[in-house]
PDB file of C-alpha atoms and ligand atoms in Angstrom:
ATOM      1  CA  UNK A  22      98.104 176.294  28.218  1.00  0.00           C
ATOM      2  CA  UNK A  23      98.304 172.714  28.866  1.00  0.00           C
ATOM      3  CA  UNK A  24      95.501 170.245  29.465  1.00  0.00           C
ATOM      4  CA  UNK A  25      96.493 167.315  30.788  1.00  0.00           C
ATOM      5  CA  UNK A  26      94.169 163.646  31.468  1.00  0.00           C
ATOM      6  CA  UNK A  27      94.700 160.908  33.710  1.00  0.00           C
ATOM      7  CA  UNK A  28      92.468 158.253  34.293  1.00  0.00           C
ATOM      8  CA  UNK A  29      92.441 155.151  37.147  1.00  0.00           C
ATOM      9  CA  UNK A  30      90.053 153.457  38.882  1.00  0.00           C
ATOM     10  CA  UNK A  31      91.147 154.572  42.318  1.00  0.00           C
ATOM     11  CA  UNK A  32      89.749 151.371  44.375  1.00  0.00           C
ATOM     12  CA  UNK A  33      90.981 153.045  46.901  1.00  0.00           C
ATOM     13  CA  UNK A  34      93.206 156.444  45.811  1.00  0.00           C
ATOM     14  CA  UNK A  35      96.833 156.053  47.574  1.00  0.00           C
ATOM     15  CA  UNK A  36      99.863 157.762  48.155  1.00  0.00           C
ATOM     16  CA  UNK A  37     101.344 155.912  44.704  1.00  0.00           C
ATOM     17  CA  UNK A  38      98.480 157.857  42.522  1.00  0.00           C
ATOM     18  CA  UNK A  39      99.229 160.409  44.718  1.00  0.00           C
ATOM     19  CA  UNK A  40     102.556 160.662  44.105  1.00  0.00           C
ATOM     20  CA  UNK A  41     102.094 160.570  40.198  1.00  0.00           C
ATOM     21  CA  UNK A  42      99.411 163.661  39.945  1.00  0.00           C
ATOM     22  CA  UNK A  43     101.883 165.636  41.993  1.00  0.00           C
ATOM     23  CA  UNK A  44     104.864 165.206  39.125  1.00  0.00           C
ATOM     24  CA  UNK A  45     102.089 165.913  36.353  1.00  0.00           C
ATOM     25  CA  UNK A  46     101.341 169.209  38.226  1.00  0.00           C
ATOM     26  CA  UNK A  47     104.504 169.773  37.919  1.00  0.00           C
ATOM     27  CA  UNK A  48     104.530 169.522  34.107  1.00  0.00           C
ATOM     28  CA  UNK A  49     100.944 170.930  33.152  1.00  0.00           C
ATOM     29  CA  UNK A  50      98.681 173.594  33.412  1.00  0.00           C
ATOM     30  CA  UNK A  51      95.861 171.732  34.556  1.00  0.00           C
ATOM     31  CA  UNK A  52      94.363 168.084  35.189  1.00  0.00           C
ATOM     32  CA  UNK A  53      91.984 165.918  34.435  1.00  0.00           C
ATOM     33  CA  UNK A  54      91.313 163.366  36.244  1.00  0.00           C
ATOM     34  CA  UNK A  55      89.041 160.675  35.548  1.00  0.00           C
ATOM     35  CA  UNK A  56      87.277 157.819  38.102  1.00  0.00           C
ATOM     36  CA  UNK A  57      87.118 154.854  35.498  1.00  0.00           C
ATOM     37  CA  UNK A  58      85.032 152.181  35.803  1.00  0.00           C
ATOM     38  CA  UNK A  59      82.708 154.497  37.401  1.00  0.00           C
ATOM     39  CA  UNK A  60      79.827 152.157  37.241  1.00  0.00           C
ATOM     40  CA  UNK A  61      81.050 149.542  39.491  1.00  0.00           C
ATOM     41  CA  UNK A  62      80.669 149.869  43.203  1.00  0.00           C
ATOM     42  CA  UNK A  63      80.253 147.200  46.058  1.00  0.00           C
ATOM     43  CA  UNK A  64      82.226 144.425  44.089  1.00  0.00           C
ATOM     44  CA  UNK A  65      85.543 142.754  45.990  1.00  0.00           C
ATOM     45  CA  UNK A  66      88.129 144.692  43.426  1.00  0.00           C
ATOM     46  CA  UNK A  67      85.974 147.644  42.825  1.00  0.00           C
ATOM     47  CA  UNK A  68      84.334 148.596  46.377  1.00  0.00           C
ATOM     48  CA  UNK A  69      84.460 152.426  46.046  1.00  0.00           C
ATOM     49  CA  UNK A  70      81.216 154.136  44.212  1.00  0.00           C
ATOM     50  CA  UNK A  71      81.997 156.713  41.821  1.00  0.00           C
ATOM     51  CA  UNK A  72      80.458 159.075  44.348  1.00  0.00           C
ATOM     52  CA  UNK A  73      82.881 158.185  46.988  1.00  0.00           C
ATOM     53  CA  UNK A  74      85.891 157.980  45.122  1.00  0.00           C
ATOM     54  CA  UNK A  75      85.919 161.564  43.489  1.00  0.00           C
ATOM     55  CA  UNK A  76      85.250 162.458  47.126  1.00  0.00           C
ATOM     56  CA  UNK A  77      88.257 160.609  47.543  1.00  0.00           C
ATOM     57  CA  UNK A  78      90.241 162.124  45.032  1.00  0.00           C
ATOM     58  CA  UNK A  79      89.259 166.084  45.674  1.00  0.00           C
ATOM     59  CA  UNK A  80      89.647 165.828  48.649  1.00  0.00           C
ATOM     60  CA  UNK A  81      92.779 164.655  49.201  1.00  0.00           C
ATOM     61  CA  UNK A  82      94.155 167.185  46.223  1.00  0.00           C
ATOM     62  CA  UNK A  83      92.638 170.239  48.324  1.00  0.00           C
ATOM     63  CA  UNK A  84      95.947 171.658  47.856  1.00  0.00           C
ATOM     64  CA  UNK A  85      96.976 170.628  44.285  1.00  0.00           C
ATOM     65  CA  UNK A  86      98.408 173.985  42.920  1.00  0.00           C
ATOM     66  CA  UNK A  87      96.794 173.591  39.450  1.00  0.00           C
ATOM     67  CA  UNK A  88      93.329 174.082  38.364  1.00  0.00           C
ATOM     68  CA  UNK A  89      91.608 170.262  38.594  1.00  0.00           C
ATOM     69  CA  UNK A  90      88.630 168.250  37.491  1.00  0.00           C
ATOM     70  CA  UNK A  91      87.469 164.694  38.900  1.00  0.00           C
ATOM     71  CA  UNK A  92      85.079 163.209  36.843  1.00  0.00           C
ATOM     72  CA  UNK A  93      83.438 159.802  36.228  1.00  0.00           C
ATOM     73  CA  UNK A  94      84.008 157.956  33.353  1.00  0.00           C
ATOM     74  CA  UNK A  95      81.938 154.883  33.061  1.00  0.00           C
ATOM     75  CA  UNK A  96      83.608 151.575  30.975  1.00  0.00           C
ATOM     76  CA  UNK A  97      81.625 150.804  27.502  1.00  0.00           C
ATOM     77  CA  UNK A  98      81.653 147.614  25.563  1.00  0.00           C
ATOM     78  CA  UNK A  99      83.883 148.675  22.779  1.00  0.00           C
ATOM     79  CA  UNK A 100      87.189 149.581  23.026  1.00  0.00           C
ATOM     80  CA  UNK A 101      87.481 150.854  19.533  1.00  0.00           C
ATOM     81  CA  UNK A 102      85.037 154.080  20.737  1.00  0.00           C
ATOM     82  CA  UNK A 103      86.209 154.852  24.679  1.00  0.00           C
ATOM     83  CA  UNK A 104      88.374 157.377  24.055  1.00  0.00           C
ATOM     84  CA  UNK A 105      85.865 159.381  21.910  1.00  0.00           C
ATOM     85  CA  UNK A 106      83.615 158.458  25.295  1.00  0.00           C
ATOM     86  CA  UNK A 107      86.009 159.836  27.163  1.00  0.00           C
ATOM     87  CA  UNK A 108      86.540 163.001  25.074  1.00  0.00           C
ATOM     88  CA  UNK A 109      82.536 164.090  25.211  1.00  0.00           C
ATOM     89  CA  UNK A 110      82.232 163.866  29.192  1.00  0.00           C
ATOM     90  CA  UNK A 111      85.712 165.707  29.701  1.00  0.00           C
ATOM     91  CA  UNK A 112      87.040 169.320  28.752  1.00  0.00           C
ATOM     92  CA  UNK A 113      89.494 169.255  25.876  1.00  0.00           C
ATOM     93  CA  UNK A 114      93.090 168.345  26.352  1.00  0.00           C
ATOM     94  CA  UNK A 115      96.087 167.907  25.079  1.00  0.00           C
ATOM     95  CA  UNK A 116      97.964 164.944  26.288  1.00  0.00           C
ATOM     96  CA  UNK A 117      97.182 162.010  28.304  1.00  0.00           C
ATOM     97  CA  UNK A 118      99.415 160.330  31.304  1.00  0.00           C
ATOM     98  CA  UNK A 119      98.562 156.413  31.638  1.00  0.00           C
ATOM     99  CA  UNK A 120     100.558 153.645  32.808  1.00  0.00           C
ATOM    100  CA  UNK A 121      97.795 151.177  31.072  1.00  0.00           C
ATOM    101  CA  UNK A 122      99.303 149.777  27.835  1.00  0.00           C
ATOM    102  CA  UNK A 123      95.317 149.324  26.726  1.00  0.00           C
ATOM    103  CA  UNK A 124      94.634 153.082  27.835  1.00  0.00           C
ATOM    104  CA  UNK A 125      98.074 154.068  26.044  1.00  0.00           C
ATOM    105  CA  UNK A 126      97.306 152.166  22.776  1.00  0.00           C
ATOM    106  CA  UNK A 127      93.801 153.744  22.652  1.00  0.00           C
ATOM    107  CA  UNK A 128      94.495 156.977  23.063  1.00  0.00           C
ATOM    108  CA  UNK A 129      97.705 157.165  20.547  1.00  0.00           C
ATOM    109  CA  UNK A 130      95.872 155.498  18.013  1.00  0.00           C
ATOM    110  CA  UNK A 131      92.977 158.540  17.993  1.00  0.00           C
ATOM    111  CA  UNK A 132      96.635 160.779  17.873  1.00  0.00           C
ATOM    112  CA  UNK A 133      96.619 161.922  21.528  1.00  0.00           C
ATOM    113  CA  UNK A 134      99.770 162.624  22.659  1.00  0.00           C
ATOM    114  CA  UNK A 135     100.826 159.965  25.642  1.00  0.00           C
ATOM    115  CA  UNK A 136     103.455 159.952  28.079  1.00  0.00           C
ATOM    116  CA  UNK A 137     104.004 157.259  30.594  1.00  0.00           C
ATOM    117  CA  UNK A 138     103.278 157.809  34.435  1.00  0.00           C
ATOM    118  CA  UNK A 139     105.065 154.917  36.209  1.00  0.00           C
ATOM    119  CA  UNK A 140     103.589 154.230  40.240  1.00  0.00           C
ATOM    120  CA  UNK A 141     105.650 155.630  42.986  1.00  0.00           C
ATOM    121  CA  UNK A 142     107.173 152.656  45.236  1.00  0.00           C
ATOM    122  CA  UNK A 143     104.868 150.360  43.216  1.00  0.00           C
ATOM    123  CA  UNK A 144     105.552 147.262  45.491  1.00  0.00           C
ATOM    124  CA  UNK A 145     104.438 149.264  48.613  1.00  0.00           C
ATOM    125  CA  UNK A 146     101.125 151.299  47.151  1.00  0.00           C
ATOM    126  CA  UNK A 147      98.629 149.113  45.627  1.00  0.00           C
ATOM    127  CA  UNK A 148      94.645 148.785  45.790  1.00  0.00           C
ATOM    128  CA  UNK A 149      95.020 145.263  45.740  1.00  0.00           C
ATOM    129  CA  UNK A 150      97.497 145.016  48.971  1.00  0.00           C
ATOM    130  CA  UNK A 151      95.277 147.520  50.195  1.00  0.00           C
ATOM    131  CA  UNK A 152      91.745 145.727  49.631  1.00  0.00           C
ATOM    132  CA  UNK A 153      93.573 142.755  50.908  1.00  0.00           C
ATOM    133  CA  UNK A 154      94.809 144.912  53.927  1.00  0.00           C
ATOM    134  CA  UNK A 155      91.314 146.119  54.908  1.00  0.00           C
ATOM    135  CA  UNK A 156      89.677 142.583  54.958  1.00  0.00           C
ATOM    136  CA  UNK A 157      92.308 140.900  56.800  1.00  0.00           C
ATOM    137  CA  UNK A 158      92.098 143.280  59.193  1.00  0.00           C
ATOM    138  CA  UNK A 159      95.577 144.856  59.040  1.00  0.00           C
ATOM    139  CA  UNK A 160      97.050 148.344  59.275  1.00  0.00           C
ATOM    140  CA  UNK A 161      95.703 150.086  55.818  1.00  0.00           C
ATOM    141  CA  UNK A 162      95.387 153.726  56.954  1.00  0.00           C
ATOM    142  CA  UNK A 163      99.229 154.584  56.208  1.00  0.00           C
ATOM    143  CA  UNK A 164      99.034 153.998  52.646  1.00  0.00           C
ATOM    144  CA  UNK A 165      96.199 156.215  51.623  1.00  0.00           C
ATOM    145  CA  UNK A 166      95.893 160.068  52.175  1.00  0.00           C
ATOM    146  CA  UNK A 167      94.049 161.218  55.483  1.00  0.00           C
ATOM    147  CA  UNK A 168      90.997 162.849  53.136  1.00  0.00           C
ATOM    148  CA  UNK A 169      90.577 158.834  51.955  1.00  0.00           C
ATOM    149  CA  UNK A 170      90.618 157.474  55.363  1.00  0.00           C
ATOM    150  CA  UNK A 171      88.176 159.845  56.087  1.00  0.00           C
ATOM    151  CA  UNK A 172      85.333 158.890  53.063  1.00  0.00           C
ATOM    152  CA  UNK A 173      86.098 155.245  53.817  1.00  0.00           C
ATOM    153  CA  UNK A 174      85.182 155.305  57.872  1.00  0.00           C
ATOM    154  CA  UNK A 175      82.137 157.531  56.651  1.00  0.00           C
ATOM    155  CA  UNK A 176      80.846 154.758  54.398  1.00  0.00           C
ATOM    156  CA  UNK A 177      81.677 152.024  56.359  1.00  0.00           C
ATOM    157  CA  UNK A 178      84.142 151.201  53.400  1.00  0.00           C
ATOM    158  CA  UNK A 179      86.034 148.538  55.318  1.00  0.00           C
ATOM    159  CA  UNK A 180      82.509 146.899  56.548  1.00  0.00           C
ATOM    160  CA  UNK A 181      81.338 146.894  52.965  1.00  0.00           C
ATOM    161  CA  UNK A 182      84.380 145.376  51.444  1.00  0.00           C
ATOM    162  CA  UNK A 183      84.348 142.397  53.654  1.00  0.00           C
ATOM    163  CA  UNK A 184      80.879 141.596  52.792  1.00  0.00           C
ATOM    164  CA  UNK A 185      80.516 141.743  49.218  1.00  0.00           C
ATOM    165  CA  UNK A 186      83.972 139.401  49.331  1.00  0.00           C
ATOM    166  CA  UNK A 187      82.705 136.868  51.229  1.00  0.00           C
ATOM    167  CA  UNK A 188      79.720 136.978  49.261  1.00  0.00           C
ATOM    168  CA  UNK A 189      81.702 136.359  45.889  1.00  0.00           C
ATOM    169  CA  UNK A 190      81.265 133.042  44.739  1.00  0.00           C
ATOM    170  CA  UNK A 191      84.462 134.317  42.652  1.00  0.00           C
ATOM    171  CA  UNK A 192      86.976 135.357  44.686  1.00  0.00           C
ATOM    172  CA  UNK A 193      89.466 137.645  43.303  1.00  0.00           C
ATOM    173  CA  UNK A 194      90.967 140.621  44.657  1.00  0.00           C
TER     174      UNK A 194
HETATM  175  P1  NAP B 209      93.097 150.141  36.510  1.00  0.00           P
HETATM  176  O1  NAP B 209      92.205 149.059  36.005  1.00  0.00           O
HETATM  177  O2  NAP B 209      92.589 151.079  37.520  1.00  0.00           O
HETATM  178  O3  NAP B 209      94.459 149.566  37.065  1.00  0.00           O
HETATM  179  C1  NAP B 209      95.061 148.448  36.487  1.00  0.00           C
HETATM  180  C2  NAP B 209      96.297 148.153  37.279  1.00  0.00           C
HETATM  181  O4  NAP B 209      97.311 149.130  36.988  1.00  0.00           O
HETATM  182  C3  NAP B 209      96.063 148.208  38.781  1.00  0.00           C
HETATM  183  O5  NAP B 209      96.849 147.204  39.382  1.00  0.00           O
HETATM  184  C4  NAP B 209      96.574 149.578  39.139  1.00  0.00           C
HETATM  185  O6  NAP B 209      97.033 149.676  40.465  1.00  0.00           O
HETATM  186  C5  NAP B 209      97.722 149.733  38.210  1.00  0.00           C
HETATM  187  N1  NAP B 209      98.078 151.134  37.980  1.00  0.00           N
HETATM  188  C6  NAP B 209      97.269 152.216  37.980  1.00  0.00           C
HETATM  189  N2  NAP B 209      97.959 153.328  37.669  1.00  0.00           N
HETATM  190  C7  NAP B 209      99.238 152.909  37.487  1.00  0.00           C
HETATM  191  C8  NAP B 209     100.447 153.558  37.176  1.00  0.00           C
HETATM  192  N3  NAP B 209     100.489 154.896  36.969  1.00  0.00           N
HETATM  193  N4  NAP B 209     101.584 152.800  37.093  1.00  0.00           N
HETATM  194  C9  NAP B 209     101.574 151.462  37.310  1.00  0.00           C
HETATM  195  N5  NAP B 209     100.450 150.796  37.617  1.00  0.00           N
HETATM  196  C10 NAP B 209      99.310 151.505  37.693  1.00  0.00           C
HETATM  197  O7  NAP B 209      93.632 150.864  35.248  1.00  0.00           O
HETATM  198  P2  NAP B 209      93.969 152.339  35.124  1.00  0.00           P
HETATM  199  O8  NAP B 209      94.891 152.551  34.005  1.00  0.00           O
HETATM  200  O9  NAP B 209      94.362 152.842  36.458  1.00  0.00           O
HETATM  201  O10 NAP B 209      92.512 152.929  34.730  1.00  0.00           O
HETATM  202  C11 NAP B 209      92.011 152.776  33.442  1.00  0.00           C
HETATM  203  C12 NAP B 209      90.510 152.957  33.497  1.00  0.00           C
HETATM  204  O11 NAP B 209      90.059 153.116  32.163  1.00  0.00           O
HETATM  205  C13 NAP B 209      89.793 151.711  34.048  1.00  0.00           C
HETATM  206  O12 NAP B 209      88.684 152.114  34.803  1.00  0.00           O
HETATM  207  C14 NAP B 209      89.356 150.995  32.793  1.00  0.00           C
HETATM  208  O13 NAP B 209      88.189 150.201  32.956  1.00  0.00           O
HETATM  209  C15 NAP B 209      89.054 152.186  31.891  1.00  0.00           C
HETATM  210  N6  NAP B 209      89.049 151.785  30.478  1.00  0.00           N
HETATM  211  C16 NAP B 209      87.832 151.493  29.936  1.00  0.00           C
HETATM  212  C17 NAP B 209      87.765 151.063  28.605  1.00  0.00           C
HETATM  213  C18 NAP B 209      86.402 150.738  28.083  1.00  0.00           C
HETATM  214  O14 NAP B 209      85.431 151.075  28.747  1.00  0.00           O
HETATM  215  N7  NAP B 209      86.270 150.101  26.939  1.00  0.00           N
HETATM  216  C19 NAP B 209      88.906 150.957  27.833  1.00  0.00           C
HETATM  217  C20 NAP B 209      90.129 151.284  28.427  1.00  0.00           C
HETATM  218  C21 NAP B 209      90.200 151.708  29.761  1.00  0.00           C
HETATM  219  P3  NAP B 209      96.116 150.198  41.656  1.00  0.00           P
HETATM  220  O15 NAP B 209      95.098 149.117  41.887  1.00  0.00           O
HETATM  221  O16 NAP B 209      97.078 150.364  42.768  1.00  0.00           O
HETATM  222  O17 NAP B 209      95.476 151.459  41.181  1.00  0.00           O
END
């Protein structure tokens, strides 16, 4: 039986993360799958609340055919510890699937196993594009699974994103 992790901050989840948990699935018994940075909320590049993005994520892998966990992970100040962080708020496993060199370096260095999970169409799926989508007004909705669109209309997601960017003195998507 194979374990398998994956982590991303999912600000919002979109058809490229998507896309990537599908091929693990294909490759593992079951998943992992962590919200990181699951402290931040209502900031320009990090919107989402932990809350709303595991709704985000279970819901729109209703169908996933392997057994599945979503489960917040919250940043800490030192690197050196994270991934022993990680390991007490997840169930055991046995290899980890990051695209992150810092997330790759960390976990191979505690003597995970780590393969690389490249982004499907990378130039088209993006939280950034799609952060900048949403407050310029533009056509988002295509780019994220249904079960997202669905958590961001019910929070007012959109609404919320334009404020707290306007209200950054620091503007940085
Ligand atoms: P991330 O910070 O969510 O994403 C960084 C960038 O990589 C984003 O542009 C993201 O695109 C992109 N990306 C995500 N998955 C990708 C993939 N499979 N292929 C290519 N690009 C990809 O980083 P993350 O790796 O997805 O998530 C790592 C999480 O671990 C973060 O929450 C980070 O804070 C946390 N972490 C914490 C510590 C600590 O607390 N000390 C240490 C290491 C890592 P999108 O915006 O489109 O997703």
């Amino acid at each position: 039986m194979t374990r398998a992790f994956y982590i991303g901050r999912f600000q919002p989840y979109h058809f490229g993360h998507h896309a990537v948990i599908m091929r693990i699935a294909e490759e593992v018994d079951e998943l992992v799958i962590g919200i990181g940075s699951a402290q931040k909320s209502h900031e320009d590049t990090d919107p989402f609340t932990a809350g709303e993005r595991v709704l985000m994520v279970y819901n729109a892998l209703e169908h996933l055919p392997i057994r599945h966990y979503v489960l917040p992970i919250e940043d800490v100040r030192y690197n050196s510890i994270w991934v022993h962080h990680v390991a007490s708020r997840t169930p055991r496993f046995d290899v980890v699937y990051s695209n992150n060199p810092l997330v790759i370096q960390l976990f191979r260095e505690a003597g995970f196993s780590v393969k690389e999970s490249p982004l499907y169409v990378r130039e088209r799926y993006s939280g950034t594009e799609i952060r900048r989508r949403m407050i310029e007004g533009k056509k988002w909705e295509h780019l994220v699974p249904k079960p997202v669109v669905d958590v961001i209309k019910d929070c007012d997601g959109v609404e919320r994103l334009r404020n707290v960017s306007a209200n950054e003195s620091n503007f940085s998507l």
